[in-house]
Structures are given as C-alpha cells and as structure tokens.
Short mmCIF file of N, CA and C in Angstrom, two decimals:
data_model
loop_
_atom_site.label_atom_id
_atom_site.label_comp_id
_atom_site.label_asym_id
_atom_site.label_seq_id
_atom_site.Cartn_x
_atom_site.Cartn_y
_atom_site.Cartn_z
N MET L 1 -1.29 7.88 8.06
CA MET L 1 -2.46 7.12 7.66
C MET L 1 -3.65 7.64 8.47
N GLY L 2 -4.78 7.81 7.84
CA GLY L 2 -5.99 8.24 8.55
C GLY L 2 -6.50 7.08 9.39
N THR L 3 -6.21 7.13 10.70
CA THR L 3 -6.55 5.99 11.55
C THR L 3 -8.05 5.74 11.65
N ALA L 4 -8.85 6.80 11.67
CA ALA L 4 -10.31 6.61 11.73
C ALA L 4 -10.81 5.94 10.45
N TYR L 5 -10.29 6.37 9.31
CA TYR L 5 -10.67 5.77 8.03
C TYR L 5 -10.22 4.31 7.99
N LEU L 6 -9.00 4.03 8.43
CA LEU L 6 -8.51 2.65 8.45
C LEU L 6 -9.36 1.79 9.38
N ALA L 7 -9.74 2.32 10.53
CA ALA L 7 -10.61 1.57 11.46
C ALA L 7 -11.95 1.26 10.79
N ASP L 8 -12.48 2.22 10.05
CA ASP L 8 -13.74 1.98 9.31
C ASP L 8 -13.56 0.87 8.28
N LEU L 9 -12.43 0.87 7.59
CA LEU L 9 -12.17 -0.18 6.60
C LEU L 9 -12.02 -1.55 7.25
N VAL L 10 -11.35 -1.60 8.39
CA VAL L 10 -11.21 -2.87 9.12
C VAL L 10 -12.59 -3.37 9.52
N SER L 11 -13.42 -2.46 9.99
CA SER L 11 -14.80 -2.82 10.36
C SER L 11 -15.58 -3.32 9.15
N GLN L 12 -15.45 -2.63 8.04
CA GLN L 12 -16.18 -2.98 6.82
C GLN L 12 -15.73 -4.32 6.25
N PHE L 13 -14.42 -4.55 6.19
CA PHE L 13 -13.89 -5.75 5.54
C PHE L 13 -13.65 -6.91 6.51
N GLY L 14 -13.54 -6.62 7.80
CA GLY L 14 -13.38 -7.68 8.78
C GLY L 14 -11.99 -8.25 8.91
N ALA L 15 -11.01 -7.68 8.22
CA ALA L 15 -9.64 -8.17 8.31
C ALA L 15 -8.68 -7.04 7.95
N VAL L 16 -7.56 -7.00 8.66
CA VAL L 16 -6.60 -5.92 8.46
C VAL L 16 -6.01 -5.95 7.05
N HIS L 17 -5.67 -7.13 6.54
CA HIS L 17 -5.04 -7.18 5.21
C HIS L 17 -5.98 -6.66 4.13
N LEU L 18 -7.27 -6.92 4.27
CA LEU L 18 -8.25 -6.41 3.30
C LEU L 18 -8.40 -4.90 3.43
N ALA L 19 -8.38 -4.42 4.67
CA ALA L 19 -8.49 -2.98 4.90
C ALA L 19 -7.28 -2.25 4.32
N LEU L 20 -6.08 -2.80 4.51
CA LEU L 20 -4.88 -2.17 3.96
C LEU L 20 -4.91 -2.15 2.43
N ALA L 21 -5.32 -3.25 1.83
CA ALA L 21 -5.43 -3.30 0.37
C ALA L 21 -6.45 -2.28 -0.12
N SER L 22 -7.54 -2.16 0.60
CA SER L 22 -8.59 -1.21 0.24
C SER L 22 -8.09 0.23 0.39
N TYR L 23 -7.36 0.49 1.45
CA TYR L 23 -6.81 1.82 1.70
C TYR L 23 -5.90 2.23 0.55
N ASN L 24 -5.13 1.27 0.02
CA ASN L 24 -4.16 1.58 -1.02
C ASN L 24 -4.74 1.53 -2.43
N ALA L 25 -5.59 0.54 -2.71
CA ALA L 25 -6.07 0.33 -4.08
C ALA L 25 -7.51 0.79 -4.30
N GLY L 26 -8.25 0.98 -3.22
CA GLY L 26 -9.65 1.39 -3.34
C GLY L 26 -10.60 0.29 -2.92
N GLU L 27 -11.68 0.70 -2.28
CA GLU L 27 -12.66 -0.25 -1.76
C GLU L 27 -13.29 -1.09 -2.85
N SER L 28 -13.65 -0.47 -3.97
CA SER L 28 -14.35 -1.21 -5.04
C SER L 28 -13.47 -2.32 -5.61
N ARG L 29 -12.19 -2.06 -5.73
CA ARG L 29 -11.29 -3.10 -6.25
C ARG L 29 -11.22 -4.29 -5.30
N VAL L 30 -11.07 -4.01 -4.02
CA VAL L 30 -10.98 -5.10 -3.04
C VAL L 30 -12.29 -5.88 -3.00
N LEU L 31 -13.41 -5.19 -3.05
CA LEU L 31 -14.70 -5.89 -3.10
C LEU L 31 -14.78 -6.81 -4.32
N ARG L 32 -14.27 -6.34 -5.45
CA ARG L 32 -14.27 -7.16 -6.67
C ARG L 32 -13.35 -8.37 -6.50
N TRP L 33 -12.15 -8.16 -5.93
CA TRP L 33 -11.21 -9.27 -5.74
C TRP L 33 -11.80 -10.32 -4.80
N ILE L 34 -12.50 -9.86 -3.76
CA ILE L 34 -13.13 -10.80 -2.81
C ILE L 34 -14.22 -11.59 -3.52
N SER L 35 -15.03 -10.92 -4.33
CA SER L 35 -16.14 -11.61 -5.01
C SER L 35 -15.63 -12.61 -6.06
N GLU L 36 -14.48 -12.30 -6.65
CA GLU L 36 -13.90 -13.21 -7.65
C GLU L 36 -13.33 -14.47 -7.01
N ARG L 37 -12.88 -14.37 -5.76
CA ARG L 37 -12.27 -15.51 -5.08
C ARG L 37 -12.73 -15.56 -3.63
N PRO L 38 -13.99 -15.89 -3.38
CA PRO L 38 -14.50 -15.90 -2.01
C PRO L 38 -13.82 -16.99 -1.17
N GLY L 39 -13.62 -16.69 0.09
CA GLY L 39 -13.06 -17.66 1.03
C GLY L 39 -11.56 -17.87 0.93
N ILE L 40 -10.88 -17.08 0.14
CA ILE L 40 -9.43 -17.22 -0.02
C ILE L 40 -8.72 -16.81 1.27
N ASP L 41 -7.65 -17.51 1.64
CA ASP L 41 -6.95 -17.16 2.88
C ASP L 41 -6.08 -15.92 2.67
N GLN L 42 -5.62 -15.35 3.79
CA GLN L 42 -4.90 -14.07 3.77
C GLN L 42 -3.67 -14.12 2.88
N ASP L 43 -2.81 -15.11 3.06
CA ASP L 43 -1.56 -15.16 2.28
C ASP L 43 -1.82 -15.26 0.79
N GLU L 44 -2.78 -16.10 0.42
CA GLU L 44 -3.09 -16.26 -1.00
C GLU L 44 -3.71 -14.98 -1.58
N PHE L 45 -4.57 -14.33 -0.79
CA PHE L 45 -5.17 -13.07 -1.25
C PHE L 45 -4.07 -12.05 -1.54
N ILE L 46 -3.13 -11.92 -0.60
CA ILE L 46 -2.06 -10.93 -0.77
C ILE L 46 -1.21 -11.26 -2.00
N GLU L 47 -0.88 -12.52 -2.18
CA GLU L 47 -0.07 -12.92 -3.34
C GLU L 47 -0.80 -12.69 -4.66
N ASP L 48 -2.14 -12.72 -4.62
CA ASP L 48 -2.93 -12.55 -5.85
C ASP L 48 -3.33 -11.11 -6.14
N ILE L 49 -2.93 -10.16 -5.30
CA ILE L 49 -3.25 -8.75 -5.57
C ILE L 49 -2.59 -8.37 -6.90
N PRO L 50 -3.38 -7.91 -7.87
CA PRO L 50 -2.83 -7.67 -9.20
C PRO L 50 -1.96 -6.41 -9.34
N PHE L 51 -1.94 -5.56 -8.33
CA PHE L 51 -1.14 -4.34 -8.39
C PHE L 51 0.10 -4.52 -7.52
N PRO L 52 1.30 -4.54 -8.10
CA PRO L 52 2.52 -4.72 -7.31
C PRO L 52 2.65 -3.69 -6.19
N GLU L 53 2.28 -2.44 -6.46
CA GLU L 53 2.38 -1.40 -5.43
C GLU L 53 1.52 -1.75 -4.22
N THR L 54 0.29 -2.18 -4.45
CA THR L 54 -0.62 -2.54 -3.35
C THR L 54 -0.15 -3.80 -2.65
N GLN L 55 0.28 -4.78 -3.42
CA GLN L 55 0.78 -6.02 -2.83
C GLN L 55 1.97 -5.72 -1.91
N ASN L 56 2.92 -4.93 -2.38
CA ASN L 56 4.09 -4.57 -1.57
C ASN L 56 3.69 -3.75 -0.35
N TYR L 57 2.74 -2.84 -0.52
CA TYR L 57 2.26 -2.01 0.59
C TYR L 57 1.68 -2.89 1.70
N VAL L 58 0.80 -3.81 1.35
CA VAL L 58 0.17 -4.68 2.35
C VAL L 58 1.23 -5.53 3.04
N LYS L 59 2.14 -6.11 2.28
CA LYS L 59 3.21 -6.93 2.87
C LYS L 59 4.09 -6.11 3.80
N ARG L 60 4.44 -4.91 3.37
CA ARG L 60 5.33 -4.06 4.17
C ARG L 60 4.67 -3.65 5.49
N ILE L 61 3.41 -3.23 5.44
CA ILE L 61 2.72 -2.79 6.65
C ILE L 61 2.53 -3.97 7.61
N LEU L 62 2.07 -5.10 7.10
CA LEU L 62 1.87 -6.27 7.96
C LEU L 62 3.20 -6.76 8.52
N GLY L 63 4.25 -6.75 7.72
CA GLY L 63 5.57 -7.17 8.19
C GLY L 63 6.12 -6.26 9.26
N THR L 64 5.96 -4.97 9.07
CA THR L 64 6.42 -4.00 10.06
C THR L 64 5.65 -4.16 11.36
N ALA L 65 4.35 -4.36 11.26
CA ALA L 65 3.53 -4.56 12.47
C ALA L 65 3.99 -5.80 13.21
N GLU L 66 4.30 -6.87 12.48
CA GLU L 66 4.79 -8.10 13.11
C GLU L 66 6.14 -7.87 13.77
N ASP L 67 7.02 -7.13 13.13
CA ASP L 67 8.32 -6.81 13.73
C ASP L 67 8.15 -6.09 15.07
N TYR L 68 7.25 -5.11 15.11
CA TYR L 68 7.01 -4.38 16.35
C TYR L 68 6.40 -5.28 17.42
N ARG L 69 5.51 -6.18 17.03
CA ARG L 69 4.94 -7.11 18.01
C ARG L 69 6.04 -7.99 18.61
N ARG L 70 6.97 -8.43 17.77
CA ARG L 70 8.07 -9.25 18.28
C ARG L 70 8.97 -8.44 19.21
N LEU L 71 9.27 -7.21 18.82
CA LEU L 71 10.14 -6.36 19.64
C LEU L 71 9.53 -6.02 20.99
N TYR L 72 8.25 -5.70 20.98
CA TYR L 72 7.62 -5.20 22.19
C TYR L 72 6.72 -6.22 22.86
N GLY L 73 6.66 -7.44 22.34
CA GLY L 73 5.94 -8.51 23.01
C GLY L 73 4.44 -8.40 23.01
N SER L 74 3.86 -7.75 22.04
CA SER L 74 2.40 -7.64 21.94
C SER L 74 1.80 -8.92 21.44
N ALA L 75 0.50 -8.98 21.54
CA ALA L 75 -0.27 -10.11 21.02
C ALA L 75 -0.28 -10.06 19.49
N PRO L 76 -0.67 -11.15 18.84
CA PRO L 76 -0.78 -11.14 17.38
C PRO L 76 -1.76 -10.08 16.90
N ALA L 77 -1.67 -9.74 15.63
CA ALA L 77 -2.53 -8.70 15.06
C ALA L 77 -3.99 -9.05 15.21
N PRO L 78 -4.80 -8.11 15.70
CA PRO L 78 -6.23 -8.37 15.80
C PRO L 78 -6.87 -8.33 14.42
N THR L 79 -7.99 -9.02 14.28
CA THR L 79 -8.74 -8.98 13.03
C THR L 79 -10.18 -8.64 13.34
N GLY L 80 -10.91 -8.16 12.36
CA GLY L 80 -12.33 -7.88 12.51
C GLY L 80 -12.63 -6.93 13.65
N GLU L 81 -13.59 -7.32 14.50
CA GLU L 81 -14.02 -6.46 15.60
C GLU L 81 -12.91 -6.25 16.61
N GLU L 82 -12.04 -7.26 16.79
CA GLU L 82 -10.92 -7.09 17.71
C GLU L 82 -10.06 -5.91 17.30
N ALA L 83 -9.86 -5.75 15.99
CA ALA L 83 -9.01 -4.67 15.49
C ALA L 83 -9.63 -3.31 15.76
N THR L 84 -10.93 -3.18 15.63
CA THR L 84 -11.55 -1.88 15.87
C THR L 84 -11.60 -1.56 17.36
N ASP L 85 -11.66 -2.58 18.22
CA ASP L 85 -11.63 -2.35 19.66
C ASP L 85 -10.27 -1.86 20.12
N ALA L 86 -9.20 -2.41 19.54
CA ALA L 86 -7.85 -2.05 19.95
C ALA L 86 -7.30 -0.90 19.12
N GLY L 87 -8.06 -0.43 18.16
CA GLY L 87 -7.55 0.56 17.22
C GLY L 87 -7.05 -0.19 16.01
N PRO L 88 -6.87 0.47 14.90
CA PRO L 88 -6.52 -0.24 13.68
C PRO L 88 -5.17 -0.94 13.72
N ALA L 89 -4.26 -0.47 14.51
CA ALA L 89 -2.94 -1.09 14.54
C ALA L 89 -2.62 -1.67 15.90
N GLY L 90 -3.61 -1.92 16.72
CA GLY L 90 -3.37 -2.46 18.05
C GLY L 90 -2.86 -1.37 18.97
N PRO L 91 -2.26 -1.77 20.09
CA PRO L 91 -1.79 -0.77 21.04
C PRO L 91 -0.70 0.10 20.42
N ARG L 92 -0.69 1.36 20.78
CA ARG L 92 0.28 2.29 20.20
C ARG L 92 1.60 2.16 20.94
N VAL L 93 2.67 2.04 20.17
CA VAL L 93 4.01 1.99 20.74
C VAL L 93 4.86 3.00 20.01
N ALA L 94 5.83 3.55 20.72
CA ALA L 94 6.73 4.51 20.09
C ALA L 94 7.70 3.75 19.20
N SER L 95 7.95 4.29 18.04
CA SER L 95 8.92 3.64 17.15
C SER L 95 10.31 3.87 17.71
N PRO L 96 11.26 2.97 17.41
CA PRO L 96 12.63 3.19 17.88
C PRO L 96 13.20 4.52 17.40
N ALA L 97 12.88 4.92 16.17
CA ALA L 97 13.38 6.19 15.66
C ALA L 97 12.82 7.36 16.45
N ARG L 98 11.52 7.30 16.77
CA ARG L 98 10.90 8.38 17.53
C ARG L 98 11.47 8.44 18.95
N ALA L 99 11.69 7.26 19.57
CA ALA L 99 12.25 7.22 20.92
C ALA L 99 13.67 7.79 20.92
N LYS L 100 14.46 7.44 19.90
CA LYS L 100 15.83 7.94 19.80
C LYS L 100 15.84 9.45 19.60
N ALA L 101 14.97 9.95 18.73
CA ALA L 101 14.89 11.39 18.48
C ALA L 101 14.49 12.14 19.74
N LYS L 102 13.55 11.57 20.48
CA LYS L 102 13.10 12.22 21.71
C LYS L 102 14.23 12.26 22.73
N ALA L 103 14.98 11.16 22.83
CA ALA L 103 16.06 11.08 23.80
C ALA L 103 17.19 12.05 23.47
N SER L 104 17.45 12.27 22.17
CA SER L 104 18.56 13.13 21.79
C SER L 104 18.14 14.59 21.62
N ALA L 105 16.85 14.87 21.67
CA ALA L 105 16.37 16.25 21.51
C ALA L 105 16.74 17.06 22.75
N PRO L 106 17.14 18.30 22.54
CA PRO L 106 17.46 19.14 23.70
C PRO L 106 16.22 19.38 24.55
N SER L 107 16.44 19.43 25.84
CA SER L 107 15.34 19.64 26.77
C SER L 107 14.81 21.05 26.63
N LYS L 108 13.51 21.19 26.76
CA LYS L 108 12.89 22.52 26.69
C LYS L 108 13.01 23.25 28.02
N LYS L 109 13.29 22.50 29.08
CA LYS L 109 13.46 23.12 30.39
C LYS L 109 14.85 23.73 30.48
N LYS L 110 14.92 24.91 31.06
CA LYS L 110 16.23 25.51 31.28
C LYS L 110 16.79 24.96 32.58
N SER L 111 18.05 24.64 32.54
CA SER L 111 18.68 24.13 33.76
C SER L 111 18.83 25.28 34.75
N SER L 112 19.03 24.93 36.01
CA SER L 112 19.20 25.97 37.03
C SER L 112 20.47 26.76 36.77
N VAL L 113 21.50 26.13 36.18
CA VAL L 113 22.73 26.84 35.85
C VAL L 113 22.45 27.90 34.78
N ALA L 114 21.67 27.54 33.76
CA ALA L 114 21.34 28.49 32.69
C ALA L 114 20.54 29.66 33.26
N LYS L 115 19.64 29.38 34.19
CA LYS L 115 18.84 30.45 34.79
C LYS L 115 19.73 31.39 35.60
N LYS L 116 20.69 30.83 36.36
CA LYS L 116 21.58 31.66 37.16
C LYS L 116 22.46 32.54 36.27
N ARG L 117 22.95 31.97 35.15
CA ARG L 117 23.77 32.75 34.22
C ARG L 117 22.99 33.94 33.68
N LYS L 118 21.73 33.70 33.32
CA LYS L 118 20.90 34.77 32.76
C LYS L 118 20.69 35.86 33.80
N LYS L 119 20.43 35.48 35.07
CA LYS L 119 20.22 36.47 36.13
C LYS L 119 21.48 37.29 36.36
N SER L 120 22.65 36.63 36.35
CA SER L 120 23.89 37.36 36.63
C SER L 120 24.22 38.34 35.51
N ARG L 121 23.81 38.05 34.27
CA ARG L 121 24.06 38.97 33.16
C ARG L 121 23.13 40.18 33.24
N VAL L 122 21.90 39.97 33.67
CA VAL L 122 20.90 41.03 33.71
C VAL L 122 21.19 41.97 34.88
N GLY L 123 21.43 41.43 36.04
CA GLY L 123 21.51 42.25 37.24
C GLY L 123 22.86 42.47 37.69
#
C-alpha cells in the first residue's frame, strides 16, 4: 500500500475507514457516499458501501489492524490528525510471518568454523 498516499487520504477524509474505502473504490465515490449520508457512523458507513469488494477490503484491513493492536498491546486506531501523526497504520510492528521468516533465514555472517574450513582448504 502506498503509505504516503494513504496518509494523504486519512488527512483528507479525517478517518481511517473513509481513507481505506477511498483507496480501494476511489475518492469521488467516497465523497459521493458521504454527501448522500452525512454524519453516518463508521460501522453503518462500512455496511452501506455498495461495492462488496470495497466493503470486504475495509473490514479486512480494520480487523487485521485491531488483531495486531490486541497482540502487541497498542492503543486503539488513530483517526484524523492523530493518524497522520502516527503514520497511516500507527506504530510499525513486524508481522508474525515476517518475524518467523527472519528467525528461520540463514545468517549472512559466516561462522568462525566456516572461515577456518575455508582457510584450511586454501592454504
């Protein structure tokens, strides 16, 4: 996801759920949906998104963000200016998959044993 673009959308729309919908469906559509139903709360807005793909996208991203907050003990999702101050997705945390991959990846450093073997073969 283009984080700078998403941060701009959060700034423009003032809420993460609106920015995500805009990122997926387009700014003009979200502006139209907002004008058709001003003052609607987040849950109702998401349920009323007319495109199933966009509705599922927003739910999935917000749900995943909430899962990570629960796992890592972060604060609730920022909205509006708070979101742009902390970055579009709040503090950056490594995903469990990325942490596992990093832990199982072979080290780029050669062990002292490997270095000694190489020297003994050469000389």
